[in-house]
Short mmCIF file of C-alpha atoms in Angstrom, two decimals:
data_model
loop_
_atom_site.label_atom_id
_atom_site.label_comp_id
_atom_site.label_asym_id
_atom_site.label_seq_id
_atom_site.Cartn_x
_atom_site.Cartn_y
_atom_site.Cartn_z
CA UNK A 743 125.30 102.20 108.93
CA UNK A 744 123.17 99.18 109.98
CA UNK A 745 122.70 98.92 113.76
CA UNK A 746 120.33 97.32 116.21
CA UNK A 747 117.70 99.63 117.69
CA UNK A 748 119.43 99.90 121.07
CA UNK A 749 122.79 100.61 119.45
CA UNK A 750 121.16 103.17 117.16
CA UNK A 751 119.71 105.08 120.11
CA UNK A 752 123.06 104.93 121.89
CA UNK A 753 124.84 106.26 118.80
CA UNK A 754 122.48 109.22 118.51
CA UNK A 755 122.99 110.03 122.19
CA UNK A 756 126.76 109.70 121.83
CA UNK A 757 126.85 111.98 118.81
CA UNK A 758 124.82 114.72 120.47
CA UNK A 759 126.76 114.56 123.72
CA UNK A 760 130.10 114.57 121.90
CA UNK A 761 129.06 117.32 119.50
CA UNK A 762 130.26 115.28 116.52
CA UNK A 763 128.65 115.16 113.08
CA UNK A 764 129.10 111.51 112.10
CA UNK A 765 125.50 111.08 110.91
CA UNK A 766 123.12 113.63 109.40
CA UNK A 767 120.01 111.45 109.77
CA UNK A 768 118.94 108.29 111.57
CA UNK A 769 116.38 105.65 110.65
CA UNK A 770 115.12 104.42 113.99
CA UNK A 771 112.18 102.60 115.49
CA UNK A 772 109.34 103.23 117.92
CA UNK A 773 111.90 102.77 120.70
CA UNK A 774 113.60 105.91 119.40
CA UNK A 775 110.68 108.10 120.51
CA UNK A 776 112.09 108.23 124.04
CA UNK A 777 115.03 110.24 122.66
CA UNK A 778 112.61 112.95 121.47
CA UNK A 779 111.55 114.08 124.93
CA UNK A 780 115.05 113.49 126.31
CA UNK A 781 116.30 116.23 123.98
CA UNK A 782 118.39 114.22 121.52
CA UNK A 783 116.28 114.93 118.40
CA UNK A 784 116.11 117.99 116.16
CA UNK A 785 112.74 119.72 115.75
CA UNK A 786 111.78 118.94 112.15
CA UNK A 787 109.30 121.83 112.09
CA UNK A 788 112.31 124.17 112.17
CA UNK A 789 113.54 122.86 108.80
CA UNK A 790 112.18 125.03 105.99
CA UNK A 791 113.11 122.48 103.32
CA UNK A 792 110.62 119.98 104.72
CA UNK A 793 107.03 120.44 103.58
CA UNK A 794 105.45 118.20 106.17
CA UNK A 795 101.89 119.05 105.16
CA UNK A 796 102.26 117.14 101.89
CA UNK A 797 100.76 113.71 101.30
CA UNK A 798 104.15 112.01 100.92
CA UNK A 799 104.71 112.64 104.64
CA UNK A 800 102.25 110.62 106.65
CA UNK A 801 99.77 113.13 108.05
CA UNK A 802 98.33 110.71 110.62
CA UNK A 803 101.77 110.26 112.14
CA UNK A 804 102.55 113.98 112.02
CA UNK A 805 99.33 114.79 113.88
CA UNK A 806 99.76 112.08 116.51
CA UNK A 807 103.41 112.80 117.29
CA UNK A 808 103.45 116.62 117.12
CA UNK A 809 103.50 117.91 120.71
CA UNK A 810 103.93 121.55 121.82
CA UNK A 811 104.38 122.63 118.20
CA UNK A 812 107.38 120.32 117.93
CA UNK A 813 107.88 117.23 115.77
CA UNK A 814 111.04 115.23 116.25
CA UNK A 815 110.39 112.13 114.14
CA UNK A 816 108.56 111.49 110.88
CA UNK A 817 107.54 108.75 108.46
CA UNK A 818 106.58 108.92 104.80
CA UNK A 819 106.94 107.47 101.30
CA UNK A 820 110.70 107.70 101.68
CA UNK A 821 110.40 104.37 103.50
CA UNK A 822 108.69 101.71 101.39
CA UNK A 823 108.51 99.36 104.37
CA UNK A 824 106.47 102.05 106.13
CA UNK A 825 103.93 101.83 103.33
CA UNK A 826 103.84 98.04 103.43
CA UNK A 827 103.86 97.39 107.16
CA UNK A 828 100.18 98.22 107.56
CA UNK A 829 97.42 95.76 108.34
CA UNK A 830 94.96 94.50 105.77
CA UNK A 831 92.53 91.65 105.29
CA UNK A 832 92.82 89.07 102.56
CA UNK A 833 89.82 86.95 101.61
CA UNK A 834 89.60 83.66 99.72
CA UNK A 835 87.51 84.17 96.57
CA UNK A 836 86.92 80.46 96.03
CA UNK A 837 85.48 79.97 99.51
CA UNK A 838 83.26 83.02 99.08
CA UNK A 839 82.03 81.72 95.72
CA UNK A 840 81.14 78.41 97.37
CA UNK A 841 78.97 80.29 99.89
CA UNK A 842 77.50 82.63 97.24
CA UNK A 843 79.01 85.57 99.08
CA UNK A 844 79.65 88.85 97.25
CA UNK A 845 83.25 90.05 97.44
CA UNK A 846 83.45 92.97 99.94
CA UNK A 847 84.92 95.52 97.49
CA UNK A 848 81.66 97.41 96.98
CA UNK A 849 81.00 97.45 100.72
CA UNK A 850 84.37 99.16 101.12
CA UNK A 851 83.62 101.70 98.38
CA UNK A 852 80.19 102.47 99.82
CA UNK A 853 81.54 102.97 103.35
CA UNK A 854 79.57 99.96 104.56
CA UNK A 855 82.48 97.63 105.32
CA UNK A 856 82.02 97.51 109.11
CA UNK A 857 82.78 95.16 112.00
CA UNK A 858 79.17 94.00 111.86
CA UNK A 859 79.54 93.20 108.16
CA UNK A 860 82.66 91.14 108.91
CA UNK A 861 80.95 89.38 111.82
CA UNK A 862 78.00 88.53 109.57
CA UNK A 863 80.28 87.01 106.92
CA UNK A 864 82.25 84.98 109.46
CA UNK A 865 79.33 83.87 111.68
CA UNK A 866 79.00 80.08 111.80
CA UNK A 867 81.48 79.73 108.93
CA UNK A 868 83.87 77.34 110.66
CA UNK A 869 83.66 73.76 109.46
CA UNK A 870 84.76 70.58 111.24
CA UNK A 871 86.45 69.06 108.19
CA UNK A 872 87.84 66.00 109.95
CA UNK A 873 84.64 65.32 111.92
CA UNK A 874 86.26 65.09 115.35
CA UNK A 875 83.72 67.44 116.93
CA UNK A 876 86.05 70.39 117.53
CA UNK A 877 87.41 73.16 115.33
CA UNK A 878 91.22 73.29 115.31
CA UNK A 879 93.77 75.36 113.44
CA UNK A 880 95.54 72.28 112.05
CA UNK A 881 92.74 70.33 110.40
CA UNK A 882 89.56 72.35 109.96
CA UNK A 883 88.20 75.35 108.06
CA UNK A 884 88.20 78.64 109.94
CA UNK A 885 86.57 82.01 109.41
CA UNK A 886 89.64 84.10 110.13
CA UNK A 887 93.29 83.80 111.13
CA UNK A 888 95.85 86.29 112.42
CA UNK A 889 99.11 86.71 114.29
CA UNK A 890 98.88 88.39 117.70
CA UNK A 891 101.63 91.00 117.33
CA UNK A 892 99.61 92.57 114.51
CA UNK A 893 96.07 91.20 114.62
CA UNK A 894 95.91 91.80 118.35
CA UNK A 895 95.68 95.47 117.43
CA UNK A 896 94.56 95.81 113.80
CA UNK A 897 90.82 95.18 114.10
CA UNK A 898 90.64 97.36 117.21
CA UNK A 899 92.53 100.28 115.69
CA UNK A 900 90.55 99.90 112.48
CA UNK A 901 87.84 101.64 114.51
CA UNK A 902 89.97 104.78 114.78
CA UNK A 903 89.85 104.62 118.57
CA UNK A 904 92.65 106.40 120.44
CA UNK A 905 93.35 106.56 124.17
CA UNK A 906 95.21 109.86 123.86
CA UNK A 907 93.32 112.69 122.15
CA UNK A 908 93.58 116.45 121.91
CA UNK A 909 91.63 118.38 124.54
CA UNK A 910 89.83 121.72 124.09
CA UNK A 911 93.13 123.57 124.27
CA UNK A 912 94.62 121.40 121.53
CA UNK A 913 96.91 119.50 123.91
CA UNK A 914 97.17 115.73 124.01
CA UNK A 915 95.74 114.01 127.09
CA UNK A 916 94.55 110.55 128.09
CA UNK A 917 90.94 111.27 127.27
CA UNK A 918 88.51 108.84 125.64
CA UNK A 919 84.93 107.58 125.54
CA UNK A 920 84.81 104.50 127.81
CA UNK A 921 81.38 103.48 126.50
CA UNK A 922 82.57 103.50 122.90
CA UNK A 923 85.69 101.61 123.93
CA UNK A 924 83.67 98.72 125.36
CA UNK A 925 81.33 98.70 122.35
CA UNK A 926 84.33 98.32 120.02
CA UNK A 927 86.00 95.71 122.21
CA UNK A 928 82.77 93.69 122.32
CA UNK A 929 82.93 93.21 118.55
CA UNK A 930 86.69 92.56 118.54
CA UNK A 931 86.33 89.89 121.22
CA UNK A 932 83.29 88.41 119.45
CA UNK A 933 85.41 87.80 116.37
CA UNK A 934 88.66 86.56 117.91
CA UNK A 935 87.44 84.42 120.83
CA UNK A 936 85.26 81.98 118.92
CA UNK A 937 86.16 78.48 117.82
CA UNK A 938 86.20 79.49 114.16
CA UNK A 939 88.93 82.13 114.49
CA UNK A 940 92.62 81.56 115.21
CA UNK A 941 94.78 84.35 116.60
CA UNK A 942 97.88 83.04 118.34
CA UNK A 943 97.52 85.15 121.46
CA UNK A 944 99.36 82.68 123.66
CA UNK A 945 103.16 82.76 123.72
CA UNK A 946 103.44 85.78 121.46
CA UNK A 947 106.19 84.07 119.47
CA UNK A 948 106.32 84.49 115.70
CA UNK A 949 104.35 81.41 114.67
CA UNK A 950 104.18 82.67 111.12
CA UNK A 951 104.37 79.30 109.44
CA UNK A 952 101.39 78.02 111.45
CA UNK A 953 99.25 81.15 111.34
CA UNK A 954 99.91 82.01 107.72
CA UNK A 955 99.82 78.44 106.52
CA UNK A 956 96.07 78.10 107.13
CA UNK A 957 94.88 80.72 104.62
CA UNK A 958 96.96 79.63 101.60
CA UNK A 959 95.88 76.05 102.26
CA UNK A 960 92.31 77.17 101.51
CA UNK A 961 91.13 76.65 105.09
CA UNK A 962 90.29 80.23 106.13
CA UNK A 963 87.83 82.74 104.72
CA UNK A 964 89.81 85.79 105.90
CA UNK A 965 93.34 86.46 107.02
CA UNK A 966 94.49 89.51 108.99
CA UNK A 967 97.96 90.24 107.60
CA UNK A 968 100.26 93.19 106.94
CA UNK A 969 100.80 94.01 103.27
CA UNK A 970 104.51 93.21 103.40
CA UNK A 971 103.84 89.57 104.31
CA UNK A 972 101.32 88.79 101.57
CA UNK A 973 104.01 88.09 98.99
CA UNK A 974 106.07 86.14 101.50
CA UNK A 975 103.39 83.72 102.67
CA UNK A 976 100.70 83.68 99.97
CA UNK A 977 102.72 83.78 96.72
CA UNK A 978 102.19 80.05 96.06
CA UNK A 979 98.54 79.93 97.11
CA UNK A 980 96.38 78.08 94.57
CA UNK A 981 93.08 79.87 95.26
CA UNK A 982 92.55 83.45 94.11
CA UNK A 983 92.24 86.00 96.89
CA UNK A 984 91.45 89.68 97.32
CA UNK A 985 92.85 92.43 99.55
CA UNK A 986 90.70 94.90 101.52
CA UNK A 987 91.13 97.27 104.49
CA UNK A 988 90.17 96.42 108.05
CA UNK A 989 86.50 97.29 108.65
CA UNK A 990 85.21 100.46 110.29
CA UNK A 991 83.50 100.19 113.66
CA UNK A 992 80.26 101.43 112.05
CA UNK A 993 79.11 103.42 109.02
CA UNK A 994 79.31 106.74 110.87
CA UNK A 995 83.10 106.39 111.06
CA UNK A 996 84.59 108.93 108.68
CA UNK A 997 87.21 106.74 107.00
CA UNK A 998 88.89 103.34 107.12
CA UNK A 999 91.88 103.10 109.43
CA UNK A 1000 94.91 100.86 108.96
CA UNK A 1001 96.96 99.76 111.94
CA UNK A 1002 100.63 100.65 111.59
CA UNK A 1003 102.99 98.21 113.24
CA UNK A 1004 105.92 99.05 115.49
CA UNK A 1005 108.79 97.97 113.23
CA UNK A 1006 108.57 100.84 110.74
CA UNK A 1007 111.60 103.07 110.05
CA UNK A 1008 111.15 106.38 111.90
CA UNK A 1009 113.37 109.17 110.59
CA UNK A 1010 115.00 111.79 112.78
CA UNK A 1011 118.00 114.12 112.96
CA UNK A 1012 120.36 114.40 115.95
CA UNK A 1013 119.75 117.54 117.99
CA UNK A 1014 123.19 118.90 117.06
CA UNK A 1015 122.53 118.55 113.30
CA UNK A 1016 124.93 120.92 111.55
CA UNK A 1017 123.41 120.65 108.08
CA UNK A 1018 119.71 120.37 108.88
CA UNK A 1019 118.49 122.31 105.84
CA UNK A 1020 120.66 120.28 103.49
CA UNK A 1021 119.47 117.04 105.08
CA UNK A 1022 115.87 118.25 104.90
CA UNK A 1023 116.26 119.04 101.20
CA UNK A 1024 117.55 115.52 100.57
CA UNK A 1025 114.76 113.96 102.64
CA UNK A 1026 112.12 115.96 100.78
CA UNK A 1027 113.58 115.02 97.39
CA UNK A 1028 113.76 111.32 98.23
CA UNK A 1029 110.23 111.31 99.63
CA UNK A 1030 108.68 113.09 96.63
CA UNK A 1031 110.56 110.84 94.20
CA UNK A 1032 109.29 107.77 96.04
CA UNK A 1033 105.75 109.18 96.06
CA UNK A 1034 105.87 109.78 92.29
CA UNK A 1035 107.66 106.65 91.13
CA UNK A 1036 108.04 103.95 93.80
CA UNK A 1037 104.67 103.99 95.54
CA UNK A 1038 102.56 103.49 92.35
CA UNK A 1039 104.78 100.56 91.41
CA UNK A 1040 104.32 99.10 94.88
CA UNK A 1041 100.57 98.74 94.28
CA UNK A 1042 101.36 96.73 91.19
CA UNK A 1043 104.01 94.59 92.86
CA UNK A 1044 101.65 93.53 95.66
CA UNK A 1045 98.74 92.85 93.30
CA UNK A 1046 100.71 91.09 90.56
CA UNK A 1047 100.97 87.89 92.55
CA UNK A 1048 99.66 85.04 90.44
CA UNK A 1049 96.56 84.70 92.60
CA UNK A 1050 95.57 88.38 92.79
CA UNK A 1051 94.04 89.02 89.41
CA UNK A 1052 91.92 92.12 89.83
CA UNK A 1053 92.33 95.87 89.82
CA UNK A 1054 90.06 96.11 92.84
CA UNK A 1055 92.80 95.04 95.23
CA UNK A 1056 95.15 97.72 93.90
CA UNK A 1057 92.45 100.31 94.62
CA UNK A 1058 92.01 98.84 98.11
CA UNK A 1059 95.75 99.00 98.82
CA UNK A 1060 95.77 102.73 98.16
CA UNK A 1061 92.95 103.13 100.71
CA UNK A 1062 94.92 101.02 103.18
CA UNK A 1063 98.24 102.87 103.01
CA UNK A 1064 96.74 106.39 102.88
CA UNK A 1065 94.69 105.83 106.03
CA UNK A 1066 97.33 104.60 108.47
CA UNK A 1067 96.27 105.10 112.08
CA UNK A 1068 98.44 106.13 115.01
CA UNK A 1069 97.34 106.06 118.64
CA UNK A 1070 99.84 108.15 120.58
CA UNK A 1071 99.40 105.96 123.68
CA UNK A 1072 100.21 102.87 121.66
CA UNK A 1073 103.32 104.28 120.00
CA UNK A 1074 104.70 105.68 123.25
CA UNK A 1075 103.73 102.36 124.89
CA UNK A 1076 102.00 104.12 127.78
CA UNK A 1077 101.47 101.80 130.74
CA UNK A 1078 98.49 99.51 130.15
CA UNK A 1079 96.91 101.52 127.34
CA UNK A 1080 99.65 100.63 124.87
CA UNK A 1081 98.77 96.93 125.00
CA UNK A 1082 95.12 97.00 126.10
CA UNK A 1083 93.56 95.45 122.93
CA UNK A 1084 95.73 92.32 123.08
CA UNK A 1085 95.19 91.97 126.83
CA UNK A 1086 91.42 92.17 126.39
CA UNK A 1087 91.42 89.57 123.60
CA UNK A 1088 93.52 87.28 125.78
CA UNK A 1089 91.16 87.74 128.73
CA UNK A 1090 88.13 87.02 126.53
CA UNK A 1091 86.10 89.78 128.20
CA UNK A 1092 85.18 93.05 126.51
CA UNK A 1093 84.67 94.83 129.84
CA UNK A 1094 87.86 96.85 130.07
CA UNK A 1095 87.02 98.81 133.24
CA UNK A 1096 88.64 96.40 135.70
CA UNK A 1097 91.74 96.03 133.54
CA UNK A 1098 92.14 99.81 133.17
CA UNK A 1099 91.58 100.46 136.87
CA UNK A 1100 94.77 98.57 137.68
CA UNK A 1101 97.02 100.91 135.70
CA UNK A 1102 95.21 104.19 134.87
CA UNK A 1103 96.83 106.27 137.65
CA UNK A 1104 100.31 105.07 136.71
CA UNK A 1105 99.58 105.68 133.03
CA UNK A 1106 98.43 109.26 133.59
CA UNK A 1107 101.53 110.05 135.64
CA UNK A 1108 103.72 108.50 132.94
CA UNK A 1109 102.09 110.59 130.21
CA UNK A 1110 102.22 113.78 132.30
CA UNK A 1111 105.93 113.17 132.85
CA UNK A 1112 106.48 112.85 129.09
CA UNK A 1113 104.46 116.01 128.39
CA UNK A 1114 106.44 117.89 131.03
CA UNK A 1115 109.69 116.82 129.36
CA UNK A 1116 108.42 118.08 125.99
CA UNK A 1117 107.38 121.40 127.54
CA UNK A 1118 110.90 121.95 128.88
CA UNK A 1119 112.25 121.53 125.34
CA UNK A 1120 109.91 124.15 123.85
#
């Protein structure tokens, strides 16, 4: 039954409190995570029919959201939008040819597609096409474009940086390398706060037509965009383009990481589920069927646009969707940490210490309160 996110949460709460069995499973949203530690969700690790170690269930999500040996929500190939709502970069092949630039595919394959490599390709690329002395989003050629709700996070989380990490005991805590954080932010800010990049960090409204009109018009070298929007905004683009993952922070980073946006369908069962094993069997069957038949077709659908004419992009898409990245602090929207990358880009300063100082005590108390609630459920 289609419902808004608030209504969906309310319905799950109502069902559990009433002891009814109207729904066996819910497809929620990041906002549904609050119900997990409030006791309204069923522990999926108690369902034998679910094999949550398999690739068709997203292992990055499972690891980030499992707390106290309990997992109350899950994502996987059962939701095609989950596979598509991950960040990627598109690049204009014609503009690269004009600059005698090599397409970045081999850099990706060799593990050398890094923030520095991206910064090198975009450095001094902007061009004042109308000769008015300033670079603007409406008239000139830019190095990169993006939309804040996604690109305010995607380059940063492409580094694999998380504010909440497991400690020596295997428990999640707000625990991170502040030096590495500033080093990553320095490169993120260097890219997004120059005249030749446009990221609508201002009002935060969905200025899709403006942001995603620049790249198909042939006026941007790169575009930061989620896979699901490529067909929507770039299907009529005249120039050929390619698709690649967001860059690593540096070559020592183990793998590419793809930022996963908030509006993905998160699956969960109500805590009073009366047919959990049956529901789990159905979920497992749907997820494996999607993994075997739907997901491979999805690669083809995205790369069969008239202006994506290479097998390389299909290979890149598989890298993108199989390396989704979840920062627990971001998904639980922990005070300050959940939105830090966008706030830093907006401020234009990569020194995060003063920003963090204003909220770190509140954030730690908030996270400790959540952990305490989970412990009571165990």
